[in-house]
Amino acid sequence: MYENEKLEEEIYEIIDNKYDFEEITQLHTSYEYYYYLSYLRENLFVWYPFKDNASLLEIGGGYGALTRLFCRKVDEVVSIEDSYKKADMISKRCHADNLEVVVNDFSEIEQTPKKFDYIIVSDLFEYAREFYESSNPFKDYLTYLKGFLKDDGVILLAISNRFGLKYFAGFKEEHVNEYFTGVDDFPKKSVRTFTKGELENIIESAEFSDYKFFYPYPDHVFPEVINTDKFINKISYERKPTIVKARANFFRENKVNQSLASEDIAQYFANSFLVEIRNDTSSRQSDNYDYVKINNERKQRYRTITYIYSDNNDTRVVKYPLNEFSKQHLLRMHEGSKNSFGKIKFLENTFDDYYFSYPYIEHESFEKTLIKTIINHDKDGFFELLEEYFDVLFYGSFKKDDYCTPEFLDIFGVKSDKCFRCHDITNLDVIFSNLFIINDEFVSIDYEWLFDFSVPLEYIFYRVIHHHHVSNPLFRDFITLDEIFEHFDLDTDNFDLFKEWEKHFLNYAISHMKKPKTRITAKKSVNKLDNVDAINKGYQAFKKENEILNKRVEEQEKLINTYKYSTSWKITKPLRKIGQIMKNK
């Protein structure tokens, strides 16, 4: 999708020399490097319940971004690539005993005559016209792949939605690099993606009668959430995507996505689809998965997956650790939830030595109750609810100026002797979406950030309000942080201190990753669609000029990397650390 010969050589060199991928993406903060090297690509399938002793056929392994995950998940992996260089990269990147990499055309895979439990087709199906000769290549290629499935096998198809909301909002269609191509259909004989209805027709015409749509958000490339038809209009995706290419801003997707969900049509405008296409109609474990959230950007010890899981009439929220380290994080949640925080109770939960779970609450969240007052422009009602929240948060608190213990400073970084209200223990994540009012009591769910020491409540109140202010345009358009703090007679001069504490907390919890910097940025408000041609032309001119600048930057990056990975640089690393320590003193 984003290939060029020069980039392929660079990626090959990185894989061949076994460089650290996370370190590389710190140096090359471009979308393409993230696309090929970031472990976050695995989010698309890391949650999926592959069965035991399974075999898997990957059609188009690319540079192995997903292949390594498959080798961990199933017993046998065969990856098909049409390029010897890519096949070599997959082998070197994965170096797994259960992997076979085969170089062959995607339309001639009979050299692998066995049948598989799973066939993966990710970012490839849209090119079927180019490699499968047929009057109806998309339908016929699915039929062709069916011949390599076991009787109860599954095809997992990941592809962009040509009606994805992001393409209306100002993202270029990735395959042709133009605005609104795809929305306005594709040229004949070219790459093409599909709407939900079009994809359903293709699947059914290939004589598959059983399939399930999942909706990765913000898209299937770097998903943070996997939604389903059951919850896509109940739990709308409201965050801004953080790993993006250059774009224009026609409108705010999160606000429009809320509107689409309220009309029960968000599924048709999801940016991507992951479709589980089944060879028979037997029940699957994935039938029980209604919603998935992957917290994989965190540091290793905090990485978890949260499922909303249904079994008959019982629906529960289940949290799994993504590694052995994060199992301790879930255990601390369980142990720390035995006390109240102010007047906020923790929802009863269970921990069974590996996963943490609690009942799914059907009640309306406190966030949704608040948003109703915003939609109705009812500021009095808004403050009435917020005062209830404030009262239960600060209930039983005491003034304290010696909260900056070593444990506090290890996480929040900046020392202060200002006097604030505190509790003996802390639930940092009492955001409104995590709270419910049940039998006139505030109940907290998803309390991952519990600490057994005091953290100022004014800061917690600030981070909650700031979170909703940033993430929800309705909230942001309705009221300011200053207005809320002044209503509660809280000092806005503390904002700078709170921002520092928040920055250090995020540094404590989140993996040290720089997000891609888009060197070409076209952030404009466009009022008329007939401006799009002008934007495309202007972009192409800008792109030529940018290529010259990028070439200069690349030359400098190569020079830096020459030093960065040289033997002398590595040998002198301890000396540089000593020098930095002496400088800090």
XYZ file of C-alpha atoms in Angstrom, residues 49-461:
413
model
C -9.522 -16.493 19.885
C -7.556 -18.780 17.574
C -8.278 -22.384 18.499
C -5.678 -24.817 19.822
C -3.430 -26.825 17.482
C -4.434 -24.627 14.542
C -2.871 -24.168 11.126
C -2.899 -20.802 9.361
C -2.284 -19.626 5.800
C -1.305 -15.964 5.402
C -1.853 -14.603 1.908
C 0.562 -11.714 1.388
C 2.823 -11.566 4.421
C 4.382 -8.292 3.276
C 7.261 -7.448 5.599
C 6.046 -9.765 8.345
C 4.264 -7.164 10.500
C 1.548 -9.693 11.436
C 3.339 -12.980 10.730
C 5.289 -13.025 13.981
C 2.041 -12.753 15.970
C 0.521 -15.685 14.047
C 3.588 -17.784 14.877
C 2.908 -17.136 18.575
C -0.825 -17.809 18.290
C -1.065 -21.040 16.270
C 0.937 -24.229 15.776
C 1.634 -23.951 12.054
C 1.948 -20.893 9.791
C 2.442 -20.789 6.034
C 2.997 -17.312 4.605
C 2.680 -16.733 0.854
C 4.593 -13.868 -0.769
C 5.185 -13.071 -4.443
C 8.610 -11.496 -3.789
C 11.821 -13.295 -2.767
C 13.040 -10.234 -0.878
C 9.843 -9.947 1.149
C 9.889 -13.696 1.830
C 13.451 -13.332 3.108
C 12.388 -10.429 5.336
C 9.507 -12.449 6.806
C 11.831 -15.370 7.618
C 14.467 -13.153 9.220
C 11.946 -11.079 11.142
C 10.096 -14.047 12.621
C 12.841 -16.744 12.832
C 10.160 -19.194 14.034
C 10.314 -22.978 13.810
C 6.590 -23.221 13.037
C 6.797 -20.898 10.003
C 7.120 -21.809 6.332
C 7.473 -18.938 3.852
C 6.522 -19.772 0.266
C 7.302 -17.588 -2.749
C 4.463 -17.857 -5.232
C 1.775 -15.902 -7.042
C -1.279 -15.269 -4.887
C -3.437 -16.902 -7.533
C -1.360 -20.089 -7.755
C -0.974 -21.434 -4.249
C -1.608 -25.068 -5.162
C 2.016 -25.783 -4.208
C 0.663 -25.675 -0.662
C -1.908 -28.458 -1.161
C -2.981 -28.897 2.469
C -6.031 -27.272 4.047
C -6.000 -24.776 6.887
C -8.026 -23.756 9.926
C -7.486 -20.069 9.129
C -6.690 -18.048 6.038
C -5.618 -14.423 6.574
C -6.203 -11.877 3.817
C -5.165 -8.450 5.113
C -4.575 -5.437 2.842
C -4.565 -7.691 -0.211
C -8.131 -8.498 -1.306
C -8.544 -5.017 -2.832
C -5.823 -5.900 -5.392
C -7.533 -9.084 -6.648
C -8.073 -7.548 -10.103
C -4.307 -7.334 -10.510
C -3.382 -10.916 -9.668
C -6.509 -13.048 -10.256
C -7.676 -13.296 -13.835
C -11.454 -13.477 -13.937
C -14.483 -11.517 -15.069
C -15.472 -11.366 -11.387
C -12.115 -11.548 -9.547
C -13.266 -10.636 -6.039
C -16.013 -13.233 -5.840
C -13.952 -15.854 -7.665
C -10.861 -15.314 -5.509
C -12.883 -15.940 -2.351
C -14.238 -19.099 -3.952
C -10.667 -20.096 -4.849
C -9.497 -19.622 -1.250
C -12.407 -21.709 -0.017
C -10.674 -24.709 -1.546
C -7.828 -24.321 0.973
C -10.087 -24.212 4.044
C -10.849 -27.129 6.319
C -14.540 -27.989 6.651
C -14.838 -25.784 9.741
C -12.194 -23.270 8.590
C -12.354 -19.467 8.647
C -11.168 -16.695 6.339
C -10.256 -13.498 8.186
C -10.515 -10.621 5.726
C -9.256 -7.130 6.687
C -9.958 -4.246 4.314
C -10.787 -0.525 4.276
C -14.393 0.616 3.861
C -14.684 2.907 0.847
C -17.429 4.731 2.764
C -15.212 5.053 5.837
C -15.949 8.269 7.716
C -12.314 9.333 7.581
C -12.474 9.640 3.771
C -15.343 12.106 4.061
C -13.517 13.978 6.830
C -10.318 14.729 4.899
C -8.131 11.620 4.638
C -6.881 10.612 1.215
C -7.758 7.168 -0.054
C -4.523 5.271 0.721
C -4.287 3.212 -2.433
C -4.555 6.070 -4.958
C -3.514 8.948 -2.673
C -6.385 11.266 -3.629
C -9.346 12.814 -1.833
C -12.741 11.138 -2.294
C -11.560 8.443 -4.675
C -13.421 5.451 -3.317
C -16.274 7.519 -1.922
C -16.936 8.483 -5.541
C -16.076 4.887 -6.573
C -12.806 3.732 -8.136
C -11.620 3.800 -11.738
C -12.331 0.584 -13.614
C -9.631 -2.102 -13.496
C -7.932 -0.462 -10.512
C -7.526 -1.406 -6.887
C -10.840 -1.038 -5.066
C -12.332 -1.345 -1.602
C -15.982 -1.881 -0.738
C -18.910 -0.696 1.321
C -20.409 -3.066 3.880
C -23.270 -4.005 1.555
C -20.936 -4.589 -1.404
C -18.688 -6.818 0.689
C -21.651 -8.811 1.973
C -22.807 -9.396 -1.620
C -19.347 -10.631 -2.641
C -19.137 -13.001 0.353
C -22.591 -14.432 -0.281
C -22.011 -14.759 -4.042
C -18.936 -16.885 -3.196
C -21.399 -19.215 -1.395
C -20.454 -18.331 2.157
C -23.613 -18.019 4.220
C -22.108 -17.502 7.678
C -19.954 -14.472 8.483
C -19.476 -11.875 11.191
C -18.350 -8.254 10.806
C -15.948 -6.669 13.272
C -15.199 -2.948 13.128
C -11.621 -1.951 14.021
C -11.249 1.648 15.211
C -9.757 3.981 14.227
C -8.975 1.547 11.375
C -7.597 -1.945 10.758
C -3.982 -0.762 10.440
C -3.539 0.535 14.006
C -6.714 -0.504 15.824
C -7.348 0.375 19.460
C -10.911 -0.984 19.575
C -12.648 -3.896 17.851
C -16.401 -3.312 17.814
C -19.321 -5.444 16.626
C -22.876 -4.907 15.453
C -24.065 -5.357 19.037
C -22.189 -2.348 20.416
C -21.047 -0.145 17.550
C -24.007 2.208 18.037
C -23.871 1.990 21.844
C -20.155 2.619 22.343
C -19.052 5.028 19.633
C -15.366 5.700 18.997
C -14.638 9.260 20.078
C -10.850 9.530 20.159
C -8.815 11.229 17.481
C -6.561 8.762 15.640
C -2.973 9.353 16.739
C -1.043 7.562 13.972
C -2.083 9.215 10.723
C -0.810 10.402 7.373
C -1.195 13.969 6.156
C -4.804 15.039 5.837
C -7.248 17.910 5.489
C -9.840 18.680 8.162
C -13.341 18.928 6.687
C -15.105 18.196 10.000
C -14.528 16.479 13.352
C -14.988 12.750 12.904
C -15.632 12.004 16.580
C -18.578 14.382 16.692
C -20.065 13.026 13.451
C -19.469 9.465 14.632
C -21.578 10.205 17.721
C -24.387 11.364 15.418
C -24.080 8.273 13.231
C -24.287 6.052 16.317
C -27.360 7.891 17.563
C -29.005 7.087 14.195
C -27.893 3.402 14.411
C -25.856 3.621 11.191
C -22.224 3.846 12.416
C -21.489 0.343 11.042
C -21.835 1.584 7.461
C -19.249 4.333 7.990
C -16.641 2.403 9.985
C -13.218 3.091 8.502
C -12.376 -0.599 8.149
C -13.826 -4.063 8.305
C -12.485 -7.290 9.722
C -14.773 -10.043 8.480
C -14.805 -13.570 9.856
C -16.013 -15.686 6.905
C -16.932 -19.200 8.011
C -16.917 -22.353 5.963
C -19.747 -23.838 8.029
C -22.389 -22.607 10.447
C -21.023 -24.111 13.655
C -20.770 -21.766 16.655
C -17.485 -19.957 17.314
C -15.883 -18.560 20.435
C -15.743 -15.198 18.646
C -19.567 -15.170 18.728
C -19.247 -14.311 22.410
C -17.003 -11.289 21.793
C -19.086 -8.122 21.595
C -16.416 -5.465 22.078
C -12.645 -5.414 22.516
C -10.299 -2.668 23.675
C -6.550 -3.211 23.274
C -4.353 -1.207 25.653
C -1.087 -1.973 23.886
C 0.503 1.489 23.788
C 1.275 1.235 27.480
C 4.489 0.022 28.998
C 4.759 -3.754 29.139
C 3.608 -4.100 32.758
C 0.298 -2.331 32.048
C -0.711 -3.846 28.689
C -4.142 -5.442 28.813
C -7.062 -6.451 26.618
C -10.605 -5.683 27.749
C -13.487 -7.748 26.357
C -17.209 -7.381 26.691
C -18.098 -11.054 26.632
C -21.554 -12.650 26.377
C -22.337 -16.225 27.319
C -26.033 -17.080 27.081
C -27.741 -14.351 29.140
C -24.634 -13.402 31.128
C -22.588 -10.450 29.876
C -19.318 -9.632 31.636
C -16.350 -7.329 31.189
C -13.157 -9.379 31.201
C -9.597 -8.048 31.336
C -6.697 -10.230 30.230
C -2.993 -9.457 30.642
C -1.022 -9.220 27.414
C 2.049 -10.619 29.179
C 3.172 -12.032 32.520
C 4.135 -8.586 33.840
C 0.678 -7.087 33.345
C -0.924 -9.925 35.310
C 0.330 -8.171 38.443
C -1.400 -4.979 37.288
C -4.756 -6.799 37.245
C -4.103 -8.370 40.626
C -3.492 -4.890 42.087
C -6.843 -3.780 40.630
C -8.568 -6.624 42.419
C -6.794 -6.097 45.743
C -7.188 -2.307 45.645
C -10.916 -2.401 44.956
C -11.851 -3.585 48.440
C -12.213 -0.024 49.772
C -14.314 2.947 48.681
C -12.774 6.116 47.264
C -14.574 9.055 48.823
C -18.177 7.978 48.397
C -17.421 6.177 45.112
C -17.744 2.411 45.431
C -15.852 -0.108 43.334
C -17.931 -2.589 41.371
C -17.587 -6.111 42.752
C -15.129 -8.183 40.709
C -13.389 -11.549 40.532
C -9.777 -12.500 39.799
C -8.916 -16.086 38.923
C -5.092 -15.969 38.803
C -5.063 -14.810 35.192
C -8.022 -12.635 34.277
C -10.066 -9.978 36.033
C -13.813 -9.639 35.452
C -16.968 -7.896 36.593
C -20.618 -7.786 35.425
C -21.460 -5.614 32.434
C -23.715 -2.764 33.612
C -26.745 -2.055 31.456
C -27.415 1.269 33.200
C -26.691 4.576 31.506
C -23.189 5.820 32.367
C -22.736 9.083 34.238
C -21.097 10.455 31.083
C -24.234 9.853 29.021
C -26.384 11.452 31.709
C -24.159 14.538 31.625
C -24.172 14.676 27.822
C -27.976 14.813 27.817
C -27.793 18.112 29.716
C -25.224 19.366 27.186
C -27.414 18.424 24.219
C -30.341 20.223 25.885
C -28.150 23.286 26.610
C -29.069 22.865 30.275
C -26.134 24.379 32.151
C -27.991 24.377 35.469
C -28.697 20.653 35.120
C -25.087 20.069 34.082
C -23.718 21.755 37.198
C -26.260 20.000 39.396
C -24.913 16.635 38.239
C -21.309 17.791 38.438
C -21.841 18.956 42.018
C -23.054 15.443 42.907
C -19.854 14.041 41.404
C -17.697 16.620 43.184
C -19.323 15.849 46.538
C -18.797 12.072 46.340
C -15.204 12.536 45.072
C -14.205 14.882 47.919
C -16.324 13.172 50.603
C -14.250 12.355 53.707
C -11.120 14.000 52.285
C -8.570 15.927 54.340
C -6.082 18.702 53.666
C -2.511 17.632 53.134
C 0.749 19.265 52.026
C 3.172 16.336 52.477
C 1.719 14.063 49.756
C 4.944 14.225 47.687
C 6.287 10.912 48.967
C 8.952 8.963 47.020
C 6.125 6.810 45.588
C 4.238 9.907 44.438
C 7.327 11.507 42.866
C 8.248 8.269 41.086
C 4.997 8.564 39.107
C 4.080 12.262 39.066
C 7.581 13.692 38.993
C 7.179 17.268 40.258
C 7.409 18.200 43.929
C 4.975 20.692 45.448
C 4.236 21.860 48.979
C 0.827 23.312 48.081
C -1.978 22.147 50.294
C -4.661 20.034 48.590
C -7.507 17.709 49.587
C -6.568 14.006 49.607
C -7.668 10.478 50.529
C -5.360 7.803 51.932
C -5.781 5.767 48.722
C -6.294 6.930 45.144
C -8.433 5.958 42.160
C -6.968 8.104 39.400
C -9.343 7.024 36.648
C -12.747 8.223 37.874
C -13.671 9.611 34.453
C -17.401 9.955 33.803
C -17.600 6.992 31.404
C -16.297 4.749 34.207
C -19.046 5.791 36.625
C -22.663 4.701 37.069
C -25.327 5.793 39.519
C -26.925 2.620 40.904
C -29.429 2.819 43.773
C -28.415 6.461 44.299
C -24.738 5.522 44.733
C -21.784 6.239 42.446
C -20.162 2.998 41.322
C -16.779 2.855 39.539
C -15.716 0.323 36.903
C -12.387 -0.100 35.066
C -10.318 1.198 38.000
C -6.886 0.331 36.613
C -4.950 3.192 38.203
C -5.263 2.534 41.937
C -2.521 3.712 44.286
C -2.079 3.091 48.006
C -0.906 6.654 48.646
C -2.460 10.125 48.477
C -2.837 12.078 45.242
C -4.447 15.559 45.371
C -8.137 15.410 44.515
C -8.031 18.814 42.797
C -5.609 17.281 40.283
C -7.826 14.204 39.813
C -10.819 16.481 39.234
